[in-house]
Amino acid sequence: EGIQTAGKTGTAEFCDNLSPRKLLTQHFAAKDTENTVVVSPDAGGAKDAKKFANGLGLPFAILHKQRPAHNQSEITHVVGDVVGKTCIIVDDMVDTAGSVCAAKKALEAAGANGEVHLVSTHGILSGPAYDRLNEAAFASIVTTDTLPVDVQLKNHKSISVAPLFADVISHSTAGKSVSALHF
């Protein structure tokens, strides 16, 4: 999840995994998030979804996903209360968009109110992704600008990671901890 920086101090090497979570949560902090739940599309993303939810002071839910074949997924369970709620699906990267579109359908089938947002650090968007996402009609799709996203994607907002890199440069040149930038 995120962007890595690397460096060397004396003989010790280090690597910081930069997270744009703060930039992405700020986008939603400016909106009405009453009756909203943050959703992880799978168990592997639960830790990040929980941090995203904590950043907004929201509850979170997890989807249990199985992969019957390569690039195929099916949601078997929704763990958490989504009934009547607006959902924000948080994923580290969206490739073909099959999983996140299946997640949206599963949330709606479980009683979510139909307003489902998608947040992704990296919008890879290969193969059928654009068609799938446009057909799924997410309320919004928010990605960082780490990869270009074609304008044909409906309801898309790109968040610049430039402020994150500026903070990293500022902390590095001042001898401050880059790890302190995370929440």
PDB file of C-alpha atoms in Angstrom:
ATOM      1  CA  GLU A   1       0.000   0.000   0.000  1.00  0.00           C
ATOM      2  CA  GLY A   2       1.742   3.181  -0.837  1.00  0.00           C
ATOM      3  CA  ILE A   3       4.964   4.484  -2.196  1.00  0.00           C
ATOM      4  CA  GLN A   4       8.415   3.468  -1.019  1.00  0.00           C
ATOM      5  CA  THR A   5      11.427   5.669  -0.366  1.00  0.00           C
ATOM      6  CA  ALA A   6      14.823   4.265   0.422  1.00  0.00           C
ATOM      7  CA  GLY A   7      18.053   5.597   1.771  1.00  0.00           C
ATOM      8  CA  LYS A   8      21.163   4.783   3.711  1.00  0.00           C
ATOM      9  CA  THR A   9      22.372   6.014   7.064  1.00  0.00           C
ATOM     10  CA  GLY A  10      25.949   4.971   7.806  1.00  0.00           C
ATOM     11  CA  THR A  11      25.899   1.256   7.126  1.00  0.00           C
ATOM     12  CA  ALA A  12      22.205   0.708   7.914  1.00  0.00           C
ATOM     13  CA  GLU A  13      19.749   0.720   5.037  1.00  0.00           C
ATOM     14  CA  PHE A  14      16.158   1.697   5.536  1.00  0.00           C
ATOM     15  CA  CYS A  15      12.954   1.907   3.596  1.00  0.00           C
ATOM     16  CA  ASP A  16       9.785   3.833   4.400  1.00  0.00           C
ATOM     17  CA  ASN A  17       6.494   2.766   2.887  1.00  0.00           C
ATOM     18  CA  LEU A  18       4.721   6.073   2.306  1.00  0.00           C
ATOM     19  CA  SER A  19       0.981   6.031   2.694  1.00  0.00           C
ATOM     20  CA  PRO A  20      -1.295   8.613   1.070  1.00  0.00           C
ATOM     21  CA  ARG A  21      -4.011   7.654   3.589  1.00  0.00           C
ATOM     22  CA  LYS A  22      -4.021  11.126   5.167  1.00  0.00           C
ATOM     23  CA  LEU A  23      -4.503  12.776   1.753  1.00  0.00           C
ATOM     24  CA  LEU A  24      -7.315  10.373   0.880  1.00  0.00           C
ATOM     25  CA  THR A  25      -9.104  10.700   4.216  1.00  0.00           C
ATOM     26  CA  GLN A  26      -8.968  14.504   3.930  1.00  0.00           C
ATOM     27  CA  HIS A  27     -11.029  14.187   0.750  1.00  0.00           C
ATOM     28  CA  PHE A  28     -13.808  12.444   2.682  1.00  0.00           C
ATOM     29  CA  ALA A  29     -13.407  14.500   5.877  1.00  0.00           C
ATOM     30  CA  ALA A  30     -14.813  17.472   3.949  1.00  0.00           C
ATOM     31  CA  LYS A  31     -17.986  15.512   3.145  1.00  0.00           C
ATOM     32  CA  ASP A  32     -20.978  14.398   5.198  1.00  0.00           C
ATOM     33  CA  THR A  33     -19.961  10.969   6.478  1.00  0.00           C
ATOM     34  CA  GLU A  34     -22.853  10.438   8.885  1.00  0.00           C
ATOM     35  CA  ASN A  35     -24.221   6.908   8.467  1.00  0.00           C
ATOM     36  CA  THR A  36     -21.068   5.821   6.597  1.00  0.00           C
ATOM     37  CA  VAL A  37     -18.935   2.713   6.992  1.00  0.00           C
ATOM     38  CA  VAL A  38     -15.451   2.043   5.600  1.00  0.00           C
ATOM     39  CA  VAL A  39     -15.152  -1.368   3.934  1.00  0.00           C
ATOM     40  CA  SER A  40     -12.173  -3.585   3.234  1.00  0.00           C
ATOM     41  CA  PRO A  41     -12.793  -5.684   0.089  1.00  0.00           C
ATOM     42  CA  ASP A  42     -10.894  -8.595   1.672  1.00  0.00           C
ATOM     43  CA  ALA A  43      -9.251  -9.711   4.887  1.00  0.00           C
ATOM     44  CA  GLY A  44      -5.815  -8.695   3.619  1.00  0.00           C
ATOM     45  CA  GLY A  45      -6.844  -5.040   3.465  1.00  0.00           C
ATOM     46  CA  ALA A  46      -8.549  -4.960   6.873  1.00  0.00           C
ATOM     47  CA  LYS A  47      -5.643  -3.280   8.665  1.00  0.00           C
ATOM     48  CA  ASP A  48      -5.509  -0.423   6.146  1.00  0.00           C
ATOM     49  CA  ALA A  49      -9.292  -0.044   6.063  1.00  0.00           C
ATOM     50  CA  LYS A  50      -9.341   0.140   9.869  1.00  0.00           C
ATOM     51  CA  LYS A  51      -6.708   2.914   9.827  1.00  0.00           C
ATOM     52  CA  PHE A  52      -8.710   4.750   7.146  1.00  0.00           C
ATOM     53  CA  ALA A  53     -11.883   4.371   9.233  1.00  0.00           C
ATOM     54  CA  ASN A  54     -10.089   5.568  12.372  1.00  0.00           C
ATOM     55  CA  GLY A  55      -8.832   8.617  10.454  1.00  0.00           C
ATOM     56  CA  LEU A  56     -12.443   9.552   9.749  1.00  0.00           C
ATOM     57  CA  GLY A  57     -13.903   8.342  13.047  1.00  0.00           C
ATOM     58  CA  LEU A  58     -16.050   5.772  11.233  1.00  0.00           C
ATOM     59  CA  PRO A  59     -16.876   2.097  11.764  1.00  0.00           C
ATOM     60  CA  PHE A  60     -15.577  -0.484   9.321  1.00  0.00           C
ATOM     61  CA  ALA A  61     -16.614  -3.751   7.745  1.00  0.00           C
ATOM     62  CA  ILE A  62     -14.734  -6.546   6.001  1.00  0.00           C
ATOM     63  CA  LEU A  63     -15.764  -8.625   3.014  1.00  0.00           C
ATOM     64  CA  HIS A  64     -14.790 -12.276   2.869  1.00  0.00           C
ATOM     65  CA  LYS A  65     -13.599 -12.997  -0.658  1.00  0.00           C
ATOM     66  CA  GLN A  66     -12.749 -16.215  -2.432  1.00  0.00           C
ATOM     67  CA  ARG A  67     -10.957 -16.579  -5.759  1.00  0.00           C
ATOM     68  CA  PRO A  68     -12.366 -19.518  -7.759  1.00  0.00           C
ATOM     69  CA  ALA A  69      -9.927 -18.746 -10.625  1.00  0.00           C
ATOM     70  CA  HIS A  70      -7.223 -16.233 -11.616  1.00  0.00           C
ATOM     71  CA  ASN A  71      -8.629 -12.661 -11.824  1.00  0.00           C
ATOM     72  CA  GLN A  72     -12.015 -13.869 -10.540  1.00  0.00           C
ATOM     73  CA  SER A  73     -13.431 -13.260  -7.114  1.00  0.00           C
ATOM     74  CA  GLU A  74     -16.650 -13.821  -5.256  1.00  0.00           C
ATOM     75  CA  ILE A  75     -17.786 -12.295  -1.987  1.00  0.00           C
ATOM     76  CA  THR A  76     -19.193 -14.888   0.396  1.00  0.00           C
ATOM     77  CA  HIS A  77     -19.763 -12.858   3.594  1.00  0.00           C
ATOM     78  CA  VAL A  78     -20.095  -9.281   4.788  1.00  0.00           C
ATOM     79  CA  VAL A  79     -18.683  -8.891   8.292  1.00  0.00           C
ATOM     80  CA  GLY A  80     -19.984  -5.712   9.914  1.00  0.00           C
ATOM     81  CA  ASP A  81     -23.074  -3.527   9.770  1.00  0.00           C
ATOM     82  CA  VAL A  82     -23.703  -2.036   6.318  1.00  0.00           C
ATOM     83  CA  VAL A  83     -27.526  -2.022   6.334  1.00  0.00           C
ATOM     84  CA  GLY A  84     -28.804   1.371   5.189  1.00  0.00           C
ATOM     85  CA  LYS A  85     -25.290   2.817   5.196  1.00  0.00           C
ATOM     86  CA  THR A  86     -23.128   4.660   2.699  1.00  0.00           C
ATOM     87  CA  CYS A  87     -19.965   2.612   2.054  1.00  0.00           C
ATOM     88  CA  ILE A  88     -16.400   3.618   1.243  1.00  0.00           C
ATOM     89  CA  ILE A  89     -14.463   0.666  -0.185  1.00  0.00           C
ATOM     90  CA  VAL A  90     -10.735   1.135   0.487  1.00  0.00           C
ATOM     91  CA  ASP A  91      -8.245  -0.841  -1.620  1.00  0.00           C
ATOM     92  CA  ASP A  92      -4.518  -0.468  -2.211  1.00  0.00           C
ATOM     93  CA  MET A  93      -4.761  -1.008  -5.968  1.00  0.00           C
ATOM     94  CA  VAL A  94      -7.441  -1.672  -8.534  1.00  0.00           C
ATOM     95  CA  ASP A  95      -6.319  -3.668 -11.554  1.00  0.00           C
ATOM     96  CA  THR A  96      -9.162  -5.232 -13.563  1.00  0.00           C
ATOM     97  CA  ALA A  97     -11.774  -3.952 -11.035  1.00  0.00           C
ATOM     98  CA  GLY A  98     -13.517  -7.319 -10.753  1.00  0.00           C
ATOM     99  CA  SER A  99     -13.067  -7.535  -6.979  1.00  0.00           C
ATOM    100  CA  VAL A 100     -14.238  -4.007  -6.185  1.00  0.00           C
ATOM    101  CA  CYS A 101     -17.253  -4.289  -8.496  1.00  0.00           C
ATOM    102  CA  ALA A 102     -18.169  -7.604  -6.840  1.00  0.00           C
ATOM    103  CA  ALA A 103     -17.712  -5.880  -3.482  1.00  0.00           C
ATOM    104  CA  LYS A 104     -20.152  -3.121  -4.468  1.00  0.00           C
ATOM    105  CA  LYS A 105     -22.759  -5.698  -5.507  1.00  0.00           C
ATOM    106  CA  ALA A 106     -22.272  -7.652  -2.278  1.00  0.00           C
ATOM    107  CA  LEU A 107     -22.693  -4.514  -0.172  1.00  0.00           C
ATOM    108  CA  GLU A 108     -25.901  -3.590  -1.969  1.00  0.00           C
ATOM    109  CA  ALA A 109     -27.199  -7.161  -1.602  1.00  0.00           C
ATOM    110  CA  ALA A 110     -26.408  -6.955   2.137  1.00  0.00           C
ATOM    111  CA  GLY A 111     -28.551  -3.813   2.461  1.00  0.00           C
ATOM    112  CA  ALA A 112     -26.149  -0.898   1.959  1.00  0.00           C
ATOM    113  CA  ASN A 113     -27.985   2.203   0.778  1.00  0.00           C
ATOM    114  CA  GLY A 114     -26.523   2.129  -2.751  1.00  0.00           C
ATOM    115  CA  GLU A 115     -24.145   5.066  -2.294  1.00  0.00           C
ATOM    116  CA  VAL A 116     -20.830   3.253  -2.581  1.00  0.00           C
ATOM    117  CA  HIS A 117     -17.526   5.094  -3.006  1.00  0.00           C
ATOM    118  CA  LEU A 118     -14.235   3.528  -4.068  1.00  0.00           C
ATOM    119  CA  VAL A 119     -10.831   4.686  -2.814  1.00  0.00           C
ATOM    120  CA  SER A 120      -7.609   3.245  -4.196  1.00  0.00           C
ATOM    121  CA  THR A 121      -3.980   4.240  -3.768  1.00  0.00           C
ATOM    122  CA  HIS A 122      -3.063   2.985  -7.242  1.00  0.00           C
ATOM    123  CA  GLY A 123      -5.557   2.898 -10.100  1.00  0.00           C
ATOM    124  CA  ILE A 124      -3.835   0.404 -12.405  1.00  0.00           C
ATOM    125  CA  LEU A 125      -7.077  -0.063 -14.364  1.00  0.00           C
ATOM    126  CA  SER A 126      -6.119  -2.669 -16.932  1.00  0.00           C
ATOM    127  CA  GLY A 127      -8.215  -4.717 -19.356  1.00  0.00           C
ATOM    128  CA  PRO A 128     -11.942  -4.400 -18.617  1.00  0.00           C
ATOM    129  CA  ALA A 129     -11.509  -2.071 -15.608  1.00  0.00           C
ATOM    130  CA  TYR A 130     -12.917   1.102 -17.194  1.00  0.00           C
ATOM    131  CA  ASP A 131     -16.009  -0.661 -18.520  1.00  0.00           C
ATOM    132  CA  ARG A 132     -16.586  -2.492 -15.241  1.00  0.00           C
ATOM    133  CA  LEU A 133     -16.210   0.641 -13.107  1.00  0.00           C
ATOM    134  CA  ASN A 134     -18.406   2.769 -15.332  1.00  0.00           C
ATOM    135  CA  GLU A 135     -21.080   0.060 -15.407  1.00  0.00           C
ATOM    136  CA  ALA A 136     -20.911  -0.359 -11.612  1.00  0.00           C
ATOM    137  CA  ALA A 137     -21.743   3.357 -11.196  1.00  0.00           C
ATOM    138  CA  PHE A 138     -19.819   4.084  -8.002  1.00  0.00           C
ATOM    139  CA  ALA A 139     -20.864   7.339  -6.308  1.00  0.00           C
ATOM    140  CA  SER A 140     -17.203   8.365  -6.630  1.00  0.00           C
ATOM    141  CA  ILE A 141     -13.884   6.789  -7.492  1.00  0.00           C
ATOM    142  CA  VAL A 142     -10.904   8.379  -5.774  1.00  0.00           C
ATOM    143  CA  THR A 143      -7.322   7.445  -6.646  1.00  0.00           C
ATOM    144  CA  THR A 144      -3.947   9.073  -6.207  1.00  0.00           C
ATOM    145  CA  ASP A 145      -2.071  10.359  -9.231  1.00  0.00           C
ATOM    146  CA  THR A 146       0.652   7.703  -8.964  1.00  0.00           C
ATOM    147  CA  LEU A 147      -0.696   6.329 -12.261  1.00  0.00           C
ATOM    148  CA  PRO A 148      -2.606   8.218 -14.965  1.00  0.00           C
ATOM    149  CA  VAL A 149      -6.339   7.570 -15.199  1.00  0.00           C
ATOM    150  CA  ASP A 150      -8.177   8.111 -18.475  1.00  0.00           C
ATOM    151  CA  VAL A 151     -10.887  10.779 -18.470  1.00  0.00           C
ATOM    152  CA  GLN A 152     -13.415   8.186 -19.656  1.00  0.00           C
ATOM    153  CA  LEU A 153     -13.746   6.981 -16.045  1.00  0.00           C
ATOM    154  CA  LYS A 154     -16.963   8.444 -14.620  1.00  0.00           C
ATOM    155  CA  ASN A 155     -17.077  10.124 -11.185  1.00  0.00           C
ATOM    156  CA  HIS A 156     -13.289   9.988 -10.825  1.00  0.00           C
ATOM    157  CA  LYS A 157     -11.216  12.275  -8.623  1.00  0.00           C
ATOM    158  CA  SER A 158      -7.419  12.146  -8.642  1.00  0.00           C
ATOM    159  CA  ILE A 159      -5.606  13.188  -5.458  1.00  0.00           C
ATOM    160  CA  SER A 160      -2.042  14.445  -5.895  1.00  0.00           C
ATOM    161  CA  VAL A 161       0.710  12.786  -3.880  1.00  0.00           C
ATOM    162  CA  ALA A 162       2.918  15.873  -4.343  1.00  0.00           C
ATOM    163  CA  PRO A 163       2.207  17.150  -0.791  1.00  0.00           C
ATOM    164  CA  LEU A 164       3.333  13.797   0.597  1.00  0.00           C
ATOM    165  CA  PHE A 165       6.617  13.929  -1.330  1.00  0.00           C
ATOM    166  CA  ALA A 166       7.105  17.563  -0.283  1.00  0.00           C
ATOM    167  CA  ASP A 167       6.742  16.517   3.364  1.00  0.00           C
ATOM    168  CA  VAL A 168       9.217  13.664   2.851  1.00  0.00           C
ATOM    169  CA  ILE A 169      11.762  16.024   1.291  1.00  0.00           C
ATOM    170  CA  SER A 170      11.223  18.584   4.043  1.00  0.00           C
ATOM    171  CA  HIS A 171      11.614  15.985   6.807  1.00  0.00           C
ATOM    172  CA  SER A 172      14.656  14.415   5.136  1.00  0.00           C
ATOM    173  CA  THR A 173      16.506  17.680   4.635  1.00  0.00           C
ATOM    174  CA  ALA A 174      15.717  18.778   8.202  1.00  0.00           C
ATOM    175  CA  GLY A 175      16.924  15.442   9.618  1.00  0.00           C
ATOM    176  CA  LYS A 176      13.409  14.586  10.870  1.00  0.00           C
ATOM    177  CA  SER A 177      11.766  11.183  10.827  1.00  0.00           C
ATOM    178  CA  VAL A 178       9.887  10.313   7.638  1.00  0.00           C
ATOM    179  CA  SER A 179       8.035   7.602   9.565  1.00  0.00           C
ATOM    180  CA  ALA A 180       6.457  10.357  11.664  1.00  0.00           C
ATOM    181  CA  LEU A 181       4.391  11.337   8.603  1.00  0.00           C
ATOM    182  CA  HIS A 182       2.181   8.236   8.973  1.00  0.00           C
ATOM    183  CA  PHE A 183      -0.977   7.950  10.994  1.00  0.00           C
TER     184      PHE A 183
END
